[in-house]
mmCIF file of C-alpha atoms in Angstrom:
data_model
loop_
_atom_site.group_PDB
_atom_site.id
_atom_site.type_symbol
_atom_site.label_atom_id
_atom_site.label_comp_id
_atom_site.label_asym_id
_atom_site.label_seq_id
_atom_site.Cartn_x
_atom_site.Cartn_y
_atom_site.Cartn_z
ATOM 1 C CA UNK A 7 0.000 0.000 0.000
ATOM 2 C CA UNK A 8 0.890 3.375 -0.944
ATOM 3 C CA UNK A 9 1.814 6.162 1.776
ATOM 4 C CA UNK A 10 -0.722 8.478 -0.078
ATOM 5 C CA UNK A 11 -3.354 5.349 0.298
ATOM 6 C CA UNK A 12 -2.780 4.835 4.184
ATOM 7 C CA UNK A 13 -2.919 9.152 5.071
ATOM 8 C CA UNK A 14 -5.220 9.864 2.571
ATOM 9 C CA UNK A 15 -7.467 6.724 1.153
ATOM 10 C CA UNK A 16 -10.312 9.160 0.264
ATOM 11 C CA UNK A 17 -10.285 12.490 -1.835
ATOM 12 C CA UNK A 18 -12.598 14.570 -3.486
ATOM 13 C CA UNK A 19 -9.852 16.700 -5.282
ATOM 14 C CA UNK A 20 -6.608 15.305 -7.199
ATOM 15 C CA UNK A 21 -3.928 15.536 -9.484
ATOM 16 C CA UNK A 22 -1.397 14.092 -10.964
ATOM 17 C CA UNK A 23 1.757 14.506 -13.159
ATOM 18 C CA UNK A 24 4.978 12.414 -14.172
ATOM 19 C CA UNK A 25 7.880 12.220 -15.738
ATOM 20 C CA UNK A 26 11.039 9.752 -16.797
ATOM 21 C CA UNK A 27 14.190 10.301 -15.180
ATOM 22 C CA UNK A 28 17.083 7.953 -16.186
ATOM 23 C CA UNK A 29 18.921 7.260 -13.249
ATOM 24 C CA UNK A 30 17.657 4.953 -10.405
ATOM 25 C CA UNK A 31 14.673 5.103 -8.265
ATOM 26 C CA UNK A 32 16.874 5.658 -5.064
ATOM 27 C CA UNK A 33 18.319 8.763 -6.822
ATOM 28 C CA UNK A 34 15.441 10.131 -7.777
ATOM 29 C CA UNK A 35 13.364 9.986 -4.371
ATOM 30 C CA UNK A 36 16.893 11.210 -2.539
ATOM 31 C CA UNK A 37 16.950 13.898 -5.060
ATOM 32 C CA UNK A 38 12.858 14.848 -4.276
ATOM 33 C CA UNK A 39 13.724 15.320 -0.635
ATOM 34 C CA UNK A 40 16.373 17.715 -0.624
ATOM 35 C CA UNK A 41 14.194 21.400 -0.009
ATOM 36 C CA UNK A 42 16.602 22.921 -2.535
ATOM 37 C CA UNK A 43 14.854 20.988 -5.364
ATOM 38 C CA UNK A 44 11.733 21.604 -4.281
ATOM 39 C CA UNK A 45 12.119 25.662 -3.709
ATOM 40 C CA UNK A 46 11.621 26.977 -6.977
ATOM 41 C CA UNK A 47 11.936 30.580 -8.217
ATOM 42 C CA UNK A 48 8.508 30.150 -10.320
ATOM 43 C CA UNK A 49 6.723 28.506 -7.604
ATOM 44 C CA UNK A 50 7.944 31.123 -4.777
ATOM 45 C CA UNK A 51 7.108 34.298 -7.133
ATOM 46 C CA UNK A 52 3.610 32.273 -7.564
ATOM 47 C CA UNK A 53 3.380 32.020 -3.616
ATOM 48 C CA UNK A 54 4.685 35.616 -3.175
ATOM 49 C CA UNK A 55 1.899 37.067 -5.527
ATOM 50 C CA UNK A 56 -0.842 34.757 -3.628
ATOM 51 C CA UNK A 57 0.516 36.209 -0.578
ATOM 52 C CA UNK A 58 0.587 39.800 -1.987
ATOM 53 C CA UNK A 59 -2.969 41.271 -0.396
ATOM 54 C CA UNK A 60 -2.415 39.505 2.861
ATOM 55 C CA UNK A 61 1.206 40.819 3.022
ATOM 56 C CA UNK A 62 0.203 44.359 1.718
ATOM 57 C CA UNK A 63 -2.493 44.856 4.176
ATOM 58 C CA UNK A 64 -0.370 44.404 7.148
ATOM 59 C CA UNK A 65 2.115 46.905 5.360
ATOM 60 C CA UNK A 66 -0.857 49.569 5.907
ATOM 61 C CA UNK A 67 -1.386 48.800 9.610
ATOM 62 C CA UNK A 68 -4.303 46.158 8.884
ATOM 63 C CA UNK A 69 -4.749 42.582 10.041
ATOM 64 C CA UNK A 70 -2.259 40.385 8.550
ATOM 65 C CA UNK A 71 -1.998 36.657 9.935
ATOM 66 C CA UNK A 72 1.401 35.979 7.192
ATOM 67 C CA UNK A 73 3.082 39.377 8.350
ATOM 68 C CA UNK A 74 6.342 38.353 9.700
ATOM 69 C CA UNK A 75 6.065 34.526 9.183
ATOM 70 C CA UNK A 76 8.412 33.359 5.856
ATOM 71 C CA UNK A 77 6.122 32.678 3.124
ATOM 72 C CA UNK A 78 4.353 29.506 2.284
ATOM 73 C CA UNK A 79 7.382 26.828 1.582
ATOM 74 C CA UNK A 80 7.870 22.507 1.687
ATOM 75 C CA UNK A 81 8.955 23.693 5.153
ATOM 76 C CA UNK A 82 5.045 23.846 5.819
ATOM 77 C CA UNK A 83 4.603 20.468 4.883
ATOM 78 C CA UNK A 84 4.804 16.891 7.492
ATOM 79 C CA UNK A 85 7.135 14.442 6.573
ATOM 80 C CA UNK A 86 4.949 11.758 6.563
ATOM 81 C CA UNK A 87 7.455 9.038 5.448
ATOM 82 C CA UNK A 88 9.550 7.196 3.462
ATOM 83 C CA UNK A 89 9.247 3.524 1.605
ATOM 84 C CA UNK A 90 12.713 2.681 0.293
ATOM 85 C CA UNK A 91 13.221 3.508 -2.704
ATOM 86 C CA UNK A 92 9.114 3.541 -4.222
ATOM 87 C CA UNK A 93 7.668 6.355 -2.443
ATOM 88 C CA UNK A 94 8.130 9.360 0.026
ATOM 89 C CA UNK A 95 4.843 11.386 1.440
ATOM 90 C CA UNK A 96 4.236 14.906 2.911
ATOM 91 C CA UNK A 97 1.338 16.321 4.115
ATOM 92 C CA UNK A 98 -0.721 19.313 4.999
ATOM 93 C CA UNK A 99 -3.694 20.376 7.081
ATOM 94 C CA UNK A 100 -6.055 23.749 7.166
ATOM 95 C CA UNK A 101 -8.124 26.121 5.399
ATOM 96 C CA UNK A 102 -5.966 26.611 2.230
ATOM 97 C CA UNK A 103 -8.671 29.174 0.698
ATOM 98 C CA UNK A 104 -8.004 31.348 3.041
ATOM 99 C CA UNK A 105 -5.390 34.254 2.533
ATOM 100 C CA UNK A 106 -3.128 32.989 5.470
ATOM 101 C CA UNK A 107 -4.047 29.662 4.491
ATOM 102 C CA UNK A 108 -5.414 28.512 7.652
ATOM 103 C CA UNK A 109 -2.730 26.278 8.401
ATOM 104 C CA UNK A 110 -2.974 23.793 11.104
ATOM 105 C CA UNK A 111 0.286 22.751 13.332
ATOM 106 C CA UNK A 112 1.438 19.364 12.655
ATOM 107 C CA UNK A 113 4.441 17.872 14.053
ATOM 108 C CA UNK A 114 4.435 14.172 12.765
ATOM 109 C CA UNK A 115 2.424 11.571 10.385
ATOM 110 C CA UNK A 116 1.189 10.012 13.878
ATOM 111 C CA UNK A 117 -0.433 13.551 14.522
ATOM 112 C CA UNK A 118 -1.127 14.533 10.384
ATOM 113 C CA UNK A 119 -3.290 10.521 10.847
ATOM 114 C CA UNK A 120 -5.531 11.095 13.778
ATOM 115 C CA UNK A 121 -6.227 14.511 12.932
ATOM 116 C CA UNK A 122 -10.081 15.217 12.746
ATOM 117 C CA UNK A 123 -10.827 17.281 9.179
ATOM 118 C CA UNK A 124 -13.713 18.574 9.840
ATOM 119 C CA UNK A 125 -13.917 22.520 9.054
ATOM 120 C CA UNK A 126 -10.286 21.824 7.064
ATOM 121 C CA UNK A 127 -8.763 20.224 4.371
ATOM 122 C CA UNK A 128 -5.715 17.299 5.000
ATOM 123 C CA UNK A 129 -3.839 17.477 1.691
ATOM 124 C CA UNK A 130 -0.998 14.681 0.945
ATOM 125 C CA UNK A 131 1.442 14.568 -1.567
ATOM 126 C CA UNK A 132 4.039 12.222 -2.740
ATOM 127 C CA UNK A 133 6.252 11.036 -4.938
ATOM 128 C CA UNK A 134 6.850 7.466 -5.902
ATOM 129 C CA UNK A 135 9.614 6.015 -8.374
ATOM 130 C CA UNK A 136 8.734 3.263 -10.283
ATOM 131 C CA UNK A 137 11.759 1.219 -12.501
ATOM 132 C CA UNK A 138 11.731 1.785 -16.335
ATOM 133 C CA UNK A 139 13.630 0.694 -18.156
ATOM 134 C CA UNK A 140 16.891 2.639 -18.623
ATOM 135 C CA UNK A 141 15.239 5.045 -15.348
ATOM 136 C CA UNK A 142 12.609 5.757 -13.425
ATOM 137 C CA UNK A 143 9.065 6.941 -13.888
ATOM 138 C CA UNK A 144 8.929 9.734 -11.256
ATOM 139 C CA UNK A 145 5.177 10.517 -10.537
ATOM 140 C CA UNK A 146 3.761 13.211 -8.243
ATOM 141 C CA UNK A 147 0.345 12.780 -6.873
ATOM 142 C CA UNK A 148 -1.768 15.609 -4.749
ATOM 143 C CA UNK A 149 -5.140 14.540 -2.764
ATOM 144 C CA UNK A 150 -6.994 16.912 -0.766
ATOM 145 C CA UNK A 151 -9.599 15.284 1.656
ATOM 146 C CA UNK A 152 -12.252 17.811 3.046
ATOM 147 C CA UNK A 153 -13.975 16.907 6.042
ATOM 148 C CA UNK A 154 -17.425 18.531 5.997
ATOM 149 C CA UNK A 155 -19.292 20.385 3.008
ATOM 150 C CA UNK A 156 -18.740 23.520 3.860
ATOM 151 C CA UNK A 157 -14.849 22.742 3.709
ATOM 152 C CA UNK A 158 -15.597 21.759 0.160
ATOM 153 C CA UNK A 159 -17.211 24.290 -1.039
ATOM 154 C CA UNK A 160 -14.605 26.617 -0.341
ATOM 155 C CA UNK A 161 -11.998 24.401 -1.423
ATOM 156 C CA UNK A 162 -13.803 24.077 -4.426
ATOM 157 C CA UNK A 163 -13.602 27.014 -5.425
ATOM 158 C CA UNK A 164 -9.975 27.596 -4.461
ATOM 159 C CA UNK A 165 -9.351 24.681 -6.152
ATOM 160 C CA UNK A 166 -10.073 26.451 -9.529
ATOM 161 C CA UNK A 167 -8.177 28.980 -9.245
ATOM 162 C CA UNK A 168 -5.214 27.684 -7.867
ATOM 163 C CA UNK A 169 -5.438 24.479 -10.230
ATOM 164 C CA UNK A 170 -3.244 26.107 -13.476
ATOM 165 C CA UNK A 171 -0.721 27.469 -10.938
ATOM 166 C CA UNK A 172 -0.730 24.008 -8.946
ATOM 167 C CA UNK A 173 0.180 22.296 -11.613
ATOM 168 C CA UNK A 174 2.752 24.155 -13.216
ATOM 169 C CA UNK A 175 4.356 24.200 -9.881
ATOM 170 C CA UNK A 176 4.246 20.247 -10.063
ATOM 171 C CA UNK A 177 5.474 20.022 -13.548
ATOM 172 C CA UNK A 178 8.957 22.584 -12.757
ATOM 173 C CA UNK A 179 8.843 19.843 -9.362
ATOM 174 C CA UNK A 180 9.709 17.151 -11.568
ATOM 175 C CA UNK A 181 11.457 18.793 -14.274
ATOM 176 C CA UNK A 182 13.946 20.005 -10.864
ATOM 177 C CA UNK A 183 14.102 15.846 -9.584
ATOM 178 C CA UNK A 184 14.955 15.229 -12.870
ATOM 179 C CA UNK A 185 17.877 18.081 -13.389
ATOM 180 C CA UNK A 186 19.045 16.994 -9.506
ATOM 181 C CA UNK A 187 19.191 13.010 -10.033
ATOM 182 C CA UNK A 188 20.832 13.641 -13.207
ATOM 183 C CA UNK A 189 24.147 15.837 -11.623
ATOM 184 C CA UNK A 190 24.398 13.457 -8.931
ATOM 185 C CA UNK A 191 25.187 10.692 -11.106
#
């Protein structure tokens, strides 16, 4: 069983995107959990201009939950585990559509697991590295599980707009593995 399958077996909201990397599945997952791989100019000038009201309001002398806290980074994120060399899993908890994100403070995968979701959203994602041929077929899968309705509609709707961004943020992810497995050969 998959790590996403055991912290998240139920979603309402997914995605999904791959890519071949020839070097071994062991490289590829060890080069996936290195934070410099994942901390991407695109994807932090996309979190900077999601940030940008919350931020700027606080500038003026209004309420701002992000003002002084770094921005929105893997460092968010619960290690939720490693299998060898098939899969490794983070995850996330809180009320994403809002502009602070709502985030939720969770210290381990025992804690991210017995967490109750209702009036949030648990999001996991992983990677897992699967042996082909000359490589490996490095996939990237995100579930979001919302515990009541209301959490879902607002999700939903964040969901759409964030989508695009979300998945070009995946996409550089891999294309980043790929780049980082391939110099440590």
């Amino acid at each position: 069983m998959h790590l996403i399958d055991r912290y998240l077996p139920h979603h309402q909201f997914s995605e999904e995107h791959s890519r071949f990397i020839p070097a071994t599945p062991t490289q590829v997952l060890d080069a996936v959990s290195h934070p410099e791989v994942v901390d991407d100019p695109i994807a932090r000038g996309l979190i900077a201009l999601r940030e940008l009201p919350n931020r700027f309001a606080g500038r003026l002398g209004l309420a701002s939950k992000l003002q002084g806290r770094p921005s929105f980074s893997i460092a968010n994120f619960t290690f939720l585990g490693r299998d060898g060399d098939q899969e490794v899993a983070f995850g996330l908890a809180g009320r994403f559509w809002q502009s602070d994100y709502g985030l939720l403070d969770v210290h381990d995968a025992k804690a991210f697991d017995a967490l109750d979701a209702s009036g949030i959203a648990k999001l996991v994602m992983n990677f897992t590295a699967e042996p082909q041929d000359s490589g490996t077929l490095l996939t990237t899968r995100t579930r979001v599980w919302c515990g009541d309705a209301a959490a879902q509609r607002r999700f939903r709707l964040y969901w759409l707009l964030i989508r695009p961004a979300s998945g070009l943020i995946r996409h550089r992810l891999l294309k980043r593995a790929h780049d980082a497995a391939l110099q440590a050969l």
